[in-house]
């Protein structure tokens, strides 16, 4: 592959920068560097045939559905994704309204419209509301351990269960009602596993949990799909900057590499691609997901990463959250129903994944959101996290459809409930270039590990500075797991390179 772009390729006219990964982090880094103007030799190497990464919208059911990111979390002026979406005209009037931007959600989701119990009876809304209130009060408390040197228990899950136990001790109802309350709480735990992208909240570290920062604004979606945003960023770049179907195999760094067409010039980094191409560079911005790094870091970097960075990657959390869309001929829900919760009445709060997932995986599904009515169908979107979610990925569409039909017939108490006419689901864990959904701060790690991952290489003040830079959602200490965290991380690393260039006295040539 040639990286030449005519005149701009003349040696000595600015550093060669390669961005690995064309998700929102990689695209934002490239956009920033391109706009600066002093980086004529810029390429984004993307493993797949598309940009967007975990932002992926598909035309389906007569509308657009998002297989990955769905909401702008905290859509207000302090959120760069909101700002950019507004600038590109991708949001509706309601999302843009001042009123929307001022809502403080505190990370809490609204109450389900209906909670189906596994006995086929719906659970009393009052009981659900009380349990939601208890759950979110306790969850808020977990954020208060941020500056506590010795939190009472290691994980958010253990803290929540301990406190639920204390509350339950004072419940005065009959045994069945108490059991039902715990089963409803279990469903909220399942939901929180989706939010945190983890198998169990017992894996999520208590001390650092409060470091994740929430922005004001009522979470909103993109009417035409989230991918419109990454498409707009990609469209702001010249076409030849984006190189598709170019998986990177190994990044050789701390070397002295040459290219035939540029005799006399040496480069500290060489990017080796799966197709055999070898691309020398001065700087490489790595934006691949943490799941990919966990699996491949031993062969992805040559020489290997310094031990403390490798250890941080091993310790940090990265789990799976998937969506399952079901399309129905006719809705079985009320016209104003926006979400439904599934409550397994025999569920025990302390119970974790059963050994045999074949029969039990569906129990991890929190429930469904009702999507706005599409042209041709009525669509529910279910969320499922953890090992059960990864097991679901191994099943066929037909098996998933049949299992969920059985669940819905049981929960609604209607054995004749028509089966959905089609199913669509994400499989983020099986995706070789993602290997899961998003990051969290796991027990045994802290925000310092996020910062360690974000540190460029080499760490010392060698001549060839900033050979490898790290961006991506998992490198943002307070907005990890989000699109805005990913976007900011890309800009952060671009700015780091720009500062280096400024320090060397190379003038920018800003582009419009
Ligand atoms: C189901 C789900 C729901 C979500 N919901 C939300 C939400 O509602 N709101 C929100 O803010 N966030 C949400 N997120 C998280 C959000 O999607 C991510 O945080 C964000 O998109 C990550 O962007 P990124 O650029 O860091 O990584 P990615 O988007 O993963 O981009 C990395 C890119 O690197 C490429 N790549 C990997 N390996 C290689 C290689 N070897 N060579 C070349 N290229 C490579 C990949 O193909 C990919 O395109 C959700 C994610 C999922 C999975």
Coordinates of C-alpha atoms and ligand atoms in Angstrom, one line a residue:
X1 CA 0.0 0.0 0.0
X2 CA 1.2 3.5 -0.8
X3 CA 0.7 6.3 1.6
X4 CA 1.5 8.9 -1.0
X5 CA -0.7 11.9 -1.5
X6 CA 1.2 13.8 -4.3
X7 CA 3.0 16.9 -3.3
X8 CA 2.1 16.6 0.4
X9 CA 4.2 13.4 0.5
X10 CA 7.5 15.3 0.0
X11 CA 9.9 14.1 2.8
X12 CA 10.3 16.5 5.7
X13 CA 6.8 18.0 5.3
X14 CA 5.3 16.9 8.5
X15 CA 5.2 13.6 10.4
X16 CA 3.5 10.4 9.3
X17 CA 0.6 9.5 11.5
X18 CA -1.3 6.3 11.4
X19 CA -4.6 5.9 13.4
X20 CA -5.5 2.3 14.1
X21 CA -9.3 1.9 14.2
X22 CA -12.1 3.9 12.6
X23 CA -14.6 4.1 15.5
X24 CA -15.5 7.5 17.0
X25 CA -12.2 7.8 18.8
X26 CA -10.1 7.2 15.7
X27 CA -12.2 9.4 13.5
X28 CA -12.2 12.3 16.1
X29 CA -8.4 12.0 16.3
X30 CA -8.1 12.1 12.5
X31 CA -10.5 15.0 12.2
X32 CA -8.6 17.1 14.7
X33 CA -5.2 16.4 13.0
X34 CA -6.6 17.0 9.6
X35 CA -8.2 20.3 10.6
X36 CA -4.9 21.4 12.2
X37 CA -3.3 21.1 8.7
X38 CA 0.3 20.2 9.6
X39 CA -0.3 16.4 9.3
X40 CA -0.4 15.7 5.5
X41 CA 0.6 12.1 5.9
X42 CA -2.4 10.9 7.9
X43 CA -4.2 7.5 7.5
X44 CA -6.9 5.7 9.5
X45 CA -6.4 1.9 9.2
X46 CA -9.7 0.2 9.9
X47 CA -10.0 -3.6 10.1
X48 CA -13.5 -3.8 8.7
X49 CA -15.3 -2.3 5.7
X50 CA -17.0 0.5 7.6
X51 CA -16.3 3.3 10.0
X52 CA -18.2 3.6 13.3
X53 CA -17.0 0.6 15.2
X54 CA -19.4 0.1 18.2
X55 CA -21.6 2.8 16.7
X56 CA -23.5 0.7 14.1
X57 CA -27.0 1.5 12.8
X58 CA -28.9 -1.0 10.5
X59 CA -31.9 -0.4 8.3
X60 CA -34.3 -3.0 9.5
X61 CA -38.0 -3.4 10.3
X62 CA -38.8 -0.4 8.0
X63 CA -36.6 1.9 10.2
X64 CA -33.2 2.3 11.7
X65 CA -32.0 0.3 14.7
X66 CA -28.8 0.8 16.6
X67 CA -26.9 -2.4 17.3
X68 CA -24.4 -0.6 19.5
X69 CA -24.5 2.9 21.0
X70 CA -28.1 4.1 21.3
X71 CA -28.3 7.2 23.6
X72 CA -26.3 10.4 24.0
X73 CA -25.8 10.1 27.7
X74 CA -26.2 13.6 29.2
X75 CA -27.1 15.5 26.0
X76 CA -26.2 19.1 27.0
X77 CA -23.6 21.7 26.0
X78 CA -20.8 20.0 28.0
X79 CA -21.2 16.9 25.9
X80 CA -19.1 16.9 22.7
X81 CA -21.2 14.2 21.1
X82 CA -24.3 16.4 21.6
X83 CA -22.5 19.5 20.3
X84 CA -21.3 17.7 17.2
X85 CA -24.7 16.0 16.6
X86 CA -26.3 19.5 16.9
X87 CA -23.8 21.0 14.6
X88 CA -24.5 18.3 11.9
X89 CA -28.2 18.8 12.4
X90 CA -28.8 15.2 13.5
X91 CA -31.2 15.8 16.4
X92 CA -34.8 16.7 16.6
X93 CA -36.4 19.8 18.2
X94 CA -37.2 18.0 21.5
X95 CA -33.6 16.7 21.9
X96 CA -32.3 20.2 21.2
X97 CA -34.7 21.9 23.6
X98 CA -33.3 23.8 26.6
X99 CA -35.7 21.9 28.8
X100 CA -34.3 18.5 27.7
X101 CA -30.7 19.6 28.4
X102 CA -31.5 20.6 31.9
X103 CA -33.0 17.3 33.1
X104 CA -30.8 15.7 35.8
X105 CA -31.2 11.9 35.4
X106 CA -28.4 10.9 37.7
X107 CA -27.9 7.7 35.6
X108 CA -31.3 6.4 36.7
X109 CA -33.7 4.9 34.2
X110 CA -37.4 5.5 34.2
X111 CA -39.8 3.0 35.7
X112 CA -41.0 0.1 33.5
X113 CA -44.5 0.6 32.2
X114 CA -45.3 -3.0 33.1
X115 CA -43.4 -5.7 35.1
X116 CA -44.3 -9.3 34.1
X117 CA -43.8 -12.0 36.7
X118 CA -42.9 -15.5 35.8
X119 CA -46.2 -16.8 37.2
X120 CA -47.9 -15.0 34.4
X121 CA -49.2 -12.2 36.7
X122 CA -47.9 -8.7 36.4
X123 CA -46.3 -7.3 39.5
X124 CA -47.9 -4.4 41.3
X125 CA -46.5 -1.1 40.1
X126 CA -46.3 0.2 43.6
X127 CA -44.1 -2.7 44.7
X128 CA -41.9 -2.1 41.6
X129 CA -41.7 1.6 42.3
X130 CA -40.6 1.0 45.9
X131 CA -37.9 -1.5 44.8
X132 CA -36.7 0.9 42.1
X133 CA -36.5 3.7 44.6
X134 CA -34.5 1.4 47.1
X135 CA -32.2 0.2 44.4
X136 CA -31.3 3.6 43.0
X137 CA -30.9 5.1 46.5
X138 CA -28.4 2.3 47.3
X139 CA -26.7 2.7 43.9
X140 CA -26.3 6.4 44.6
X141 CA -24.7 5.5 47.9
X142 CA -22.0 3.4 46.2
X143 CA -20.7 6.6 44.6
X144 CA -19.8 8.0 48.0
X145 CA -16.8 5.6 48.5
X146 CA -14.7 7.4 45.9
X147 CA -12.3 9.1 48.4
X148 CA -12.6 6.4 51.1
X149 CA -9.3 4.6 51.6
X150 CA -10.8 1.4 52.8
X151 CA -14.3 0.7 51.3
X152 CA -16.3 -1.8 53.4
X153 CA -16.5 -4.4 50.6
X154 CA -14.6 -4.7 47.3
X155 CA -17.5 -4.5 44.9
X156 CA -20.6 -2.5 44.0
X157 CA -22.5 -5.8 43.9
X158 CA -21.5 -6.9 47.4
X159 CA -22.3 -3.5 48.8
X160 CA -25.8 -3.5 47.2
X161 CA -26.6 -7.0 48.4
X162 CA -25.4 -6.2 51.9
X163 CA -27.6 -3.1 52.1
X164 CA -30.6 -4.9 50.5
X165 CA -30.1 -7.6 53.2
X166 CA -30.3 -4.9 56.0
X167 CA -33.4 -3.4 54.5
X168 CA -35.1 -6.8 54.0
X169 CA -34.6 -7.6 57.6
X170 CA -37.1 -4.9 58.5
X171 CA -39.7 -5.8 55.9
X172 CA -42.9 -6.9 57.6
X173 CA -44.8 -8.5 54.8
X174 CA -45.5 -12.2 54.2
X175 CA -42.8 -14.5 52.9
X176 CA -44.2 -14.5 49.3
X177 CA -44.2 -10.7 49.1
X178 CA -40.6 -10.5 50.5
X179 CA -39.5 -13.0 47.9
X180 CA -41.2 -11.0 45.1
X181 CA -39.5 -7.8 46.3
X182 CA -36.1 -9.6 46.1
X183 CA -36.9 -10.9 42.6
X184 CA -37.8 -7.4 41.4
X185 CA -34.5 -6.2 42.8
X186 CA -32.7 -9.0 41.0
X187 CA -34.2 -7.7 37.8
X188 CA -32.7 -4.2 38.5
X189 CA -29.3 -5.9 39.1
X190 CA -29.6 -7.5 35.7
X191 CA -30.3 -4.0 34.2
X192 CA -27.3 -2.5 36.0
X193 CA -25.1 -5.3 34.5
X194 CA -26.2 -4.0 31.1
X195 CA -25.4 -0.4 32.0
X196 CA -22.0 -1.4 33.4
X197 CA -21.3 -4.0 30.7
X198 CA -20.4 -6.7 33.2
X199 CA -21.4 -10.2 34.1
X200 CA -22.1 -9.4 37.7
X201 CA -21.9 -6.2 39.8
X202 CA -19.6 -8.2 42.1
X203 CA -16.9 -7.6 39.4
X204 CA -17.3 -3.8 39.5
X205 CA -15.0 -2.1 42.0
X206 CA -16.8 -0.1 44.7
X207 CA -14.1 2.6 45.5
X208 CA -13.7 4.0 42.0
X209 CA -17.4 3.6 41.0
X210 CA -18.2 7.3 41.8
X211 CA -15.5 8.5 39.4
X212 CA -17.7 7.9 36.4
X213 CA -19.2 11.3 35.7
X214 CA -22.8 12.0 34.5
X215 CA -23.7 15.0 32.5
X216 CA -27.0 16.8 32.6
X217 CA -29.7 16.2 30.0
X218 CA -32.4 13.6 29.3
X219 CA -30.7 10.8 27.4
X220 CA -31.7 11.0 23.7
X221 CA -31.3 9.0 20.5
X222 CA -30.6 9.8 16.9
X223 CA -33.9 9.6 14.9
X224 CA -31.9 8.4 11.8
X225 CA -29.4 6.2 13.7
X226 CA -26.2 7.0 15.7
X227 CA -24.1 6.1 12.7
X228 CA -25.1 9.3 11.1
X229 CA -22.7 11.0 13.5
X230 CA -19.6 8.9 12.6
X231 CA -20.6 9.1 8.9
X232 CA -20.6 12.9 9.2
X233 CA -17.1 12.9 10.8
X234 CA -15.8 10.5 8.2
X235 CA -17.3 12.7 5.4
X236 CA -15.3 15.7 6.8
X237 CA -12.1 13.9 5.9
X238 CA -10.6 13.4 2.4
X239 CA -11.5 9.9 1.2
X240 CA -8.0 8.6 0.9
X241 CA -7.4 9.1 4.6
X242 CA -9.6 6.2 5.4
X243 CA -8.2 2.8 4.6
X244 CA -10.8 -0.1 5.0
X245 CA -10.3 -3.8 5.4
X246 CA -6.9 -3.2 6.8
X247 CA -6.5 -5.1 10.0
X248 CA -3.3 -4.3 11.8
X249 CA -1.4 -7.3 13.0
X250 CA 1.6 -6.0 14.9
X251 CA 2.9 -2.5 15.8
X252 CA 6.8 -2.6 15.9
X253 CA 8.1 0.4 17.8
X254 CA 11.2 1.8 19.3
X255 CA 13.0 0.9 16.1
X256 CA 14.6 2.5 13.0
X257 CA 12.6 1.6 10.0
X258 CA 13.0 2.7 6.4
X259 CA 10.9 2.9 3.3
X260 CA 12.2 2.3 -0.2
X261 CA 10.6 5.5 -1.6
X262 CA 12.2 7.7 1.1
X263 CA 15.9 6.9 1.2
X264 CA 17.6 8.5 4.1
X265 CA 14.5 8.9 6.2
X266 CA 14.0 6.6 9.3
X267 CA 10.8 6.0 11.2
X268 CA 10.6 4.8 14.8
X269 CA 7.4 2.7 14.2
X270 CA 6.4 0.1 11.6
X271 CA 2.8 -1.0 11.4
X272 CA 2.5 -4.5 10.0
X273 CA -0.9 -5.4 8.6
X274 CA -2.6 -8.8 8.3
X275 CA -2.3 -8.6 4.5
X276 CA 1.5 -8.2 4.7
X277 CA 1.7 -4.5 4.2
X278 CA 4.4 -2.8 6.3
X279 CA 3.8 0.9 6.9
X280 CA 6.5 3.0 8.6
X281 CA 5.3 5.9 10.7
X282 CA 6.5 8.5 13.2
X283 CA 3.3 8.2 15.4
X284 CA 0.6 5.7 15.7
X285 CA -2.7 6.4 17.6
X286 CA -4.1 3.0 18.8
X287 CA -7.9 3.1 19.3
X288 CA -8.8 -0.6 19.3
X289 CA -11.2 -1.7 22.0
X290 CA -9.9 -3.0 25.3
X291 CA -11.4 -6.4 24.6
X292 CA -9.1 -6.7 21.5
X293 CA -6.1 -5.5 23.5
X294 CA -6.8 -8.0 26.3
X295 CA -6.8 -10.8 23.8
X296 CA -4.0 -9.7 21.5
X297 CA -1.6 -7.4 23.3
X298 CA 1.1 -10.1 23.5
X299 CA 1.5 -10.2 19.7
X300 CA 0.1 -6.7 18.9
X301 CA 3.1 -4.8 20.1
X302 CA 6.8 -5.5 19.4
X303 CA 8.6 -5.0 21.7
X304 CA 5.8 -6.0 24.2
X305 CA 4.1 -3.3 26.3
X306 CA 5.9 -2.3 29.5
X307 CA 4.7 -4.6 32.2
X308 CA 2.7 -2.0 34.2
X309 CA 0.7 -1.1 31.1
X310 CA 0.1 -4.8 30.3
X311 CA -1.0 -5.4 33.9
X312 CA -3.4 -2.4 33.7
X313 CA -5.0 -3.9 30.6
X314 CA -5.3 -7.3 32.3
X315 CA -6.9 -5.8 35.4
X316 CA -9.4 -3.5 33.8
X317 CA -13.0 -4.7 33.2
X318 CA -14.5 -5.3 29.7
X319 CA -17.8 -7.2 29.5
X320 CA -20.6 -7.9 27.2
X321 CA -24.0 -6.3 26.7
X322 CA -26.1 -7.3 23.7
X323 CA -29.4 -6.2 22.2
X324 CA -32.1 -8.6 20.9
X325 CA -34.7 -7.0 18.7
X326 CA -38.0 -8.8 18.2
X327 CA -40.5 -7.8 15.5
X328 CA -44.2 -8.5 15.9
X329 CA -47.0 -8.4 13.5
X330 CA -49.2 -6.8 16.1
X331 CA -48.2 -5.2 19.4
X332 CA -49.3 -7.2 22.5
X333 CA -48.5 -4.2 24.7
X334 CA -50.5 -1.0 25.4
X335 CA -50.1 2.0 23.1
X336 CA -48.3 4.1 25.7
X337 CA -46.1 1.3 27.0
X338 CA -42.4 2.3 26.6
X339 CA -40.7 -0.6 28.5
X340 CA -41.4 -3.9 30.1
X341 CA -39.5 -5.7 32.9
X342 CA -39.2 -9.4 33.3
X343 CA -39.3 -10.7 36.9
X344 CA -38.3 -14.3 37.7
X345 CA -40.3 -14.8 40.9
X346 CA -38.1 -17.7 42.1
X347 CA -34.8 -15.8 41.5
X348 CA -32.5 -15.5 44.5
X349 CA -30.5 -12.3 44.8
X350 CA -27.3 -14.1 45.7
X351 CA -27.7 -16.6 42.9
X352 CA -25.2 -16.2 40.0
X353 CA -25.0 -17.7 36.6
X354 CA -26.2 -21.3 36.6
X355 CA -23.9 -23.9 35.2
X356 CA -26.3 -24.9 32.5
X357 CA -26.9 -21.8 30.5
X358 CA -28.9 -23.6 27.8
X359 CA -32.0 -23.4 30.0
X360 CA -31.3 -20.4 32.1
X361 CA -29.6 -17.7 29.9
X362 CA -33.0 -16.0 29.3
X363 CA -33.2 -15.2 33.0
X364 CA -30.5 -12.6 32.6
X365 CA -32.6 -10.5 30.2
X366 CA -33.7 -7.4 32.0
X367 CA -36.7 -6.8 29.8
X368 CA -37.5 -4.8 26.7
X369 CA -37.8 -1.3 25.4
X370 CA -40.6 -0.6 23.0
X371 CA -39.2 1.1 19.9
X372 CA -41.2 3.8 18.1
X373 CA -43.5 2.2 15.6
X374 CA -41.7 1.5 12.3
X375 CA -43.4 1.4 8.9
X376 CA -43.7 -2.4 8.8
X377 CA -43.5 -3.7 12.3
X378 CA -43.8 -3.4 16.0
X379 CA -40.4 -3.8 17.6
X380 CA -39.1 -4.6 21.1
X381 CA -35.5 -4.2 22.1
X382 CA -34.2 -6.5 24.8
X383 CA -30.9 -6.1 26.7
X384 CA -28.8 -8.9 28.1
X385 CA -25.4 -8.8 29.8
X386 CA -22.6 -11.1 30.9
X387 CA -21.9 -14.8 30.3
X388 CA -25.5 -15.4 29.4
X389 CA -25.2 -12.8 26.7
X390 CA -22.1 -14.4 25.4
X391 CA -23.9 -17.8 25.4
X392 CA -26.8 -16.2 23.5
X393 CA -24.3 -15.3 20.7
X394 CA -23.6 -19.1 20.2
X395 CA -27.3 -19.8 19.4
X396 CA -29.0 -19.6 16.1
X397 CA -31.6 -16.8 15.4
X398 CA -34.3 -19.5 15.5
X399 CA -33.2 -20.7 18.9
X400 CA -33.2 -17.2 20.3
X401 CA -36.6 -16.5 18.8
X402 CA -38.1 -19.7 20.2
X403 CA -36.7 -19.2 23.7
X404 CA -37.9 -15.6 23.9
X405 CA -41.3 -16.6 22.6
X406 CA -41.6 -19.2 25.4
X407 CA -40.5 -16.5 28.0
X408 CA -43.0 -13.9 26.7
X409 CA -45.9 -16.5 26.6
X410 CA -45.1 -17.5 30.2
X411 CA -44.7 -13.9 31.5
X412 CA -47.8 -12.5 29.8
X413 CA -49.8 -15.6 30.9
X414 CA -50.9 -16.0 27.3
X415 CA -49.8 -19.3 25.8
X416 CA -51.3 -18.3 22.4
X417 CA -49.2 -15.1 22.2
X418 CA -48.1 -15.0 18.5
X419 CA -44.4 -15.5 18.0
X420 CA -42.3 -12.6 16.8
X421 CA -42.0 -12.6 13.0
X422 CA -38.3 -11.9 13.1
X423 CA -35.3 -11.4 15.4
X424 CA -32.1 -9.4 15.1
X425 CA -29.4 -9.3 17.7
X426 CA -25.9 -8.0 18.3
X427 CA -23.0 -10.3 18.9
X428 CA -20.3 -8.0 20.3
X429 CA -18.3 -10.7 22.1
X430 CA -17.9 -12.8 19.0
X431 CA -16.7 -9.7 17.0
X432 CA -13.0 -10.3 16.6
X433 CA -12.2 -6.6 16.5
X434 CA -14.2 -5.8 19.7
X435 CA -14.5 -8.9 21.9
X436 CA -17.2 -7.4 24.2
X437 CA -19.1 -4.2 24.6
X438 CA -17.5 -1.7 26.8
X439 CA -15.2 -1.2 29.8
X440 CA -15.7 -0.8 33.5
X441 CA -13.4 -0.4 36.5
X442 CA -13.1 -4.0 37.8
X443 CA -12.4 -5.1 41.3
X444 CA -8.6 -4.9 41.7
X445 CA -8.2 -1.9 39.4
X446 CA -8.7 1.8 39.8
X447 CA -8.9 4.9 37.6
X448 CA -5.1 5.0 37.7
X449 CA -5.2 2.0 35.5
X450 CA -7.2 3.9 32.9
X451 CA -4.6 6.7 33.0
X452 CA -1.8 4.1 32.7
X453 CA -3.4 2.7 29.6
X454 CA -3.8 6.2 28.2
X455 CA 0.0 7.0 28.7
X456 CA 1.8 7.2 25.3
X457 CA 5.0 5.2 24.6
X458 CA 7.8 5.4 25.0
X459 CA 7.4 6.6 28.6
X460 CA 10.9 8.2 28.8
X461 CA 12.1 11.3 27.1
X462 CA 13.7 9.6 24.1
X463 CA 14.3 11.4 20.8
X464 CA 11.4 9.8 19.1
X465 CA 8.6 10.8 21.4
X466 CA 5.0 9.8 21.2
X467 CA 5.5 6.7 19.0
X468 CA 2.4 5.0 20.2
X469 CA -0.6 6.9 21.6
X470 CA -3.7 5.3 23.1
X471 CA -7.3 6.5 22.7
X472 CA -10.7 4.8 22.8
X473 CA -13.5 4.8 25.4
X474 CA -11.5 2.6 27.9
X475 CA -8.8 5.4 28.1
X476 CA -11.1 8.1 29.5
X477 CA -11.0 8.2 33.3
X478 CA -14.4 9.7 33.9
X479 CA -16.5 9.0 30.7
X480 CA -15.3 5.5 30.0
X481 CA -17.8 3.2 28.2
X482 CA -19.4 6.1 26.4
X483 CA -19.3 7.7 22.9
X484 CA -18.4 11.1 24.3
X485 CA -15.5 9.5 26.3
X486 CA -14.2 7.9 23.2
X487 CA -14.6 11.1 21.1
X488 CA -12.7 13.1 23.8
X489 CA -10.0 10.5 24.0
X490 CA -9.3 10.8 20.3
X491 CA -9.1 14.6 20.4
X492 CA -6.9 14.3 23.5
X493 CA -4.3 12.2 21.7
X494 CA -4.5 14.4 18.5
X495 CA -3.8 17.5 20.7
X496 CA -0.9 15.7 22.3
X497 CA 0.7 15.3 18.9
X498 CA -0.2 18.9 17.9
X499 CA 1.6 20.1 21.1
X500 CA 4.7 18.1 20.2
X501 CA 4.7 19.6 16.8
X502 CA 4.1 23.1 18.2
X503 CA 7.1 22.5 20.5
X504 CA 9.2 21.7 17.5
X505 CA 8.1 25.0 15.9
X506 CA 6.2 23.6 13.0
X507 CA 3.4 26.0 12.0
X508 CA -0.2 24.8 11.6
X509 CA -2.1 25.3 8.3
X510 CA -5.7 25.3 9.5
X511 CA -8.3 24.0 7.1
X512 CA -11.8 25.3 7.0
Ligands
LIG1 C1 -24.6 -2.7 22.8 C2 -23.9 -1.4 23.1 C3 -24.6 -0.3 23.5 C4 -24.0 0.9 23.8 N1 -24.8 1.9 24.1 C5 -24.2 3.1 24.3 C6 -25.0 4.3 24.5 O1 -26.2 4.2 24.5 N2 -24.4 5.5 24.7 C7 -23.0 5.6 24.7 O2 -22.5 6.7 24.9 N3 -22.2 4.5 24.4 C8 -22.8 3.3 24.2 N4 -22.0 2.2 23.9 C9 -20.5 2.4 24.0 C10 -20.0 3.1 22.7 O3 -20.5 2.4 21.6 C11 -18.5 3.0 22.7 O4 -18.0 3.5 23.9 C12 -17.8 3.8 21.6 O5 -18.5 3.7 20.4 C13 -16.4 3.3 21.5 O6 -15.7 4.0 20.4 P1 -14.2 3.7 20.2 O7 -13.8 4.5 19.0 O8 -13.4 3.8 21.4 O9 -14.1 2.1 19.8 P2 -14.8 1.3 18.6 O10 -16.0 2.0 18.2 O11 -14.9 -0.1 19.0 O12 -13.7 1.5 17.4 C14 -12.6 0.8 17.3 C15 -12.3 0.4 15.9 O13 -11.1 -0.3 15.8 C16 -11.2 -1.3 14.8 N5 -10.2 -2.3 15.0 C17 -10.1 -3.2 16.0 N6 -9.0 -3.9 15.9 C18 -8.3 -3.4 14.8 C19 -7.1 -3.8 14.1 N7 -6.3 -4.8 14.6 N8 -6.7 -3.1 13.0 C20 -7.5 -2.1 12.6 N9 -8.7 -1.7 13.1 C21 -9.1 -2.4 14.2 C22 -12.6 -1.8 15.0 O14 -13.1 -2.5 13.8 C23 -13.4 -0.5 15.3 O15 -13.9 0.0 14.1 C24 -22.6 1.0 23.6 C25 -21.8 -0.1 23.1 C26 -22.5 -1.3 22.9 C27 -21.6 -2.4 22.4

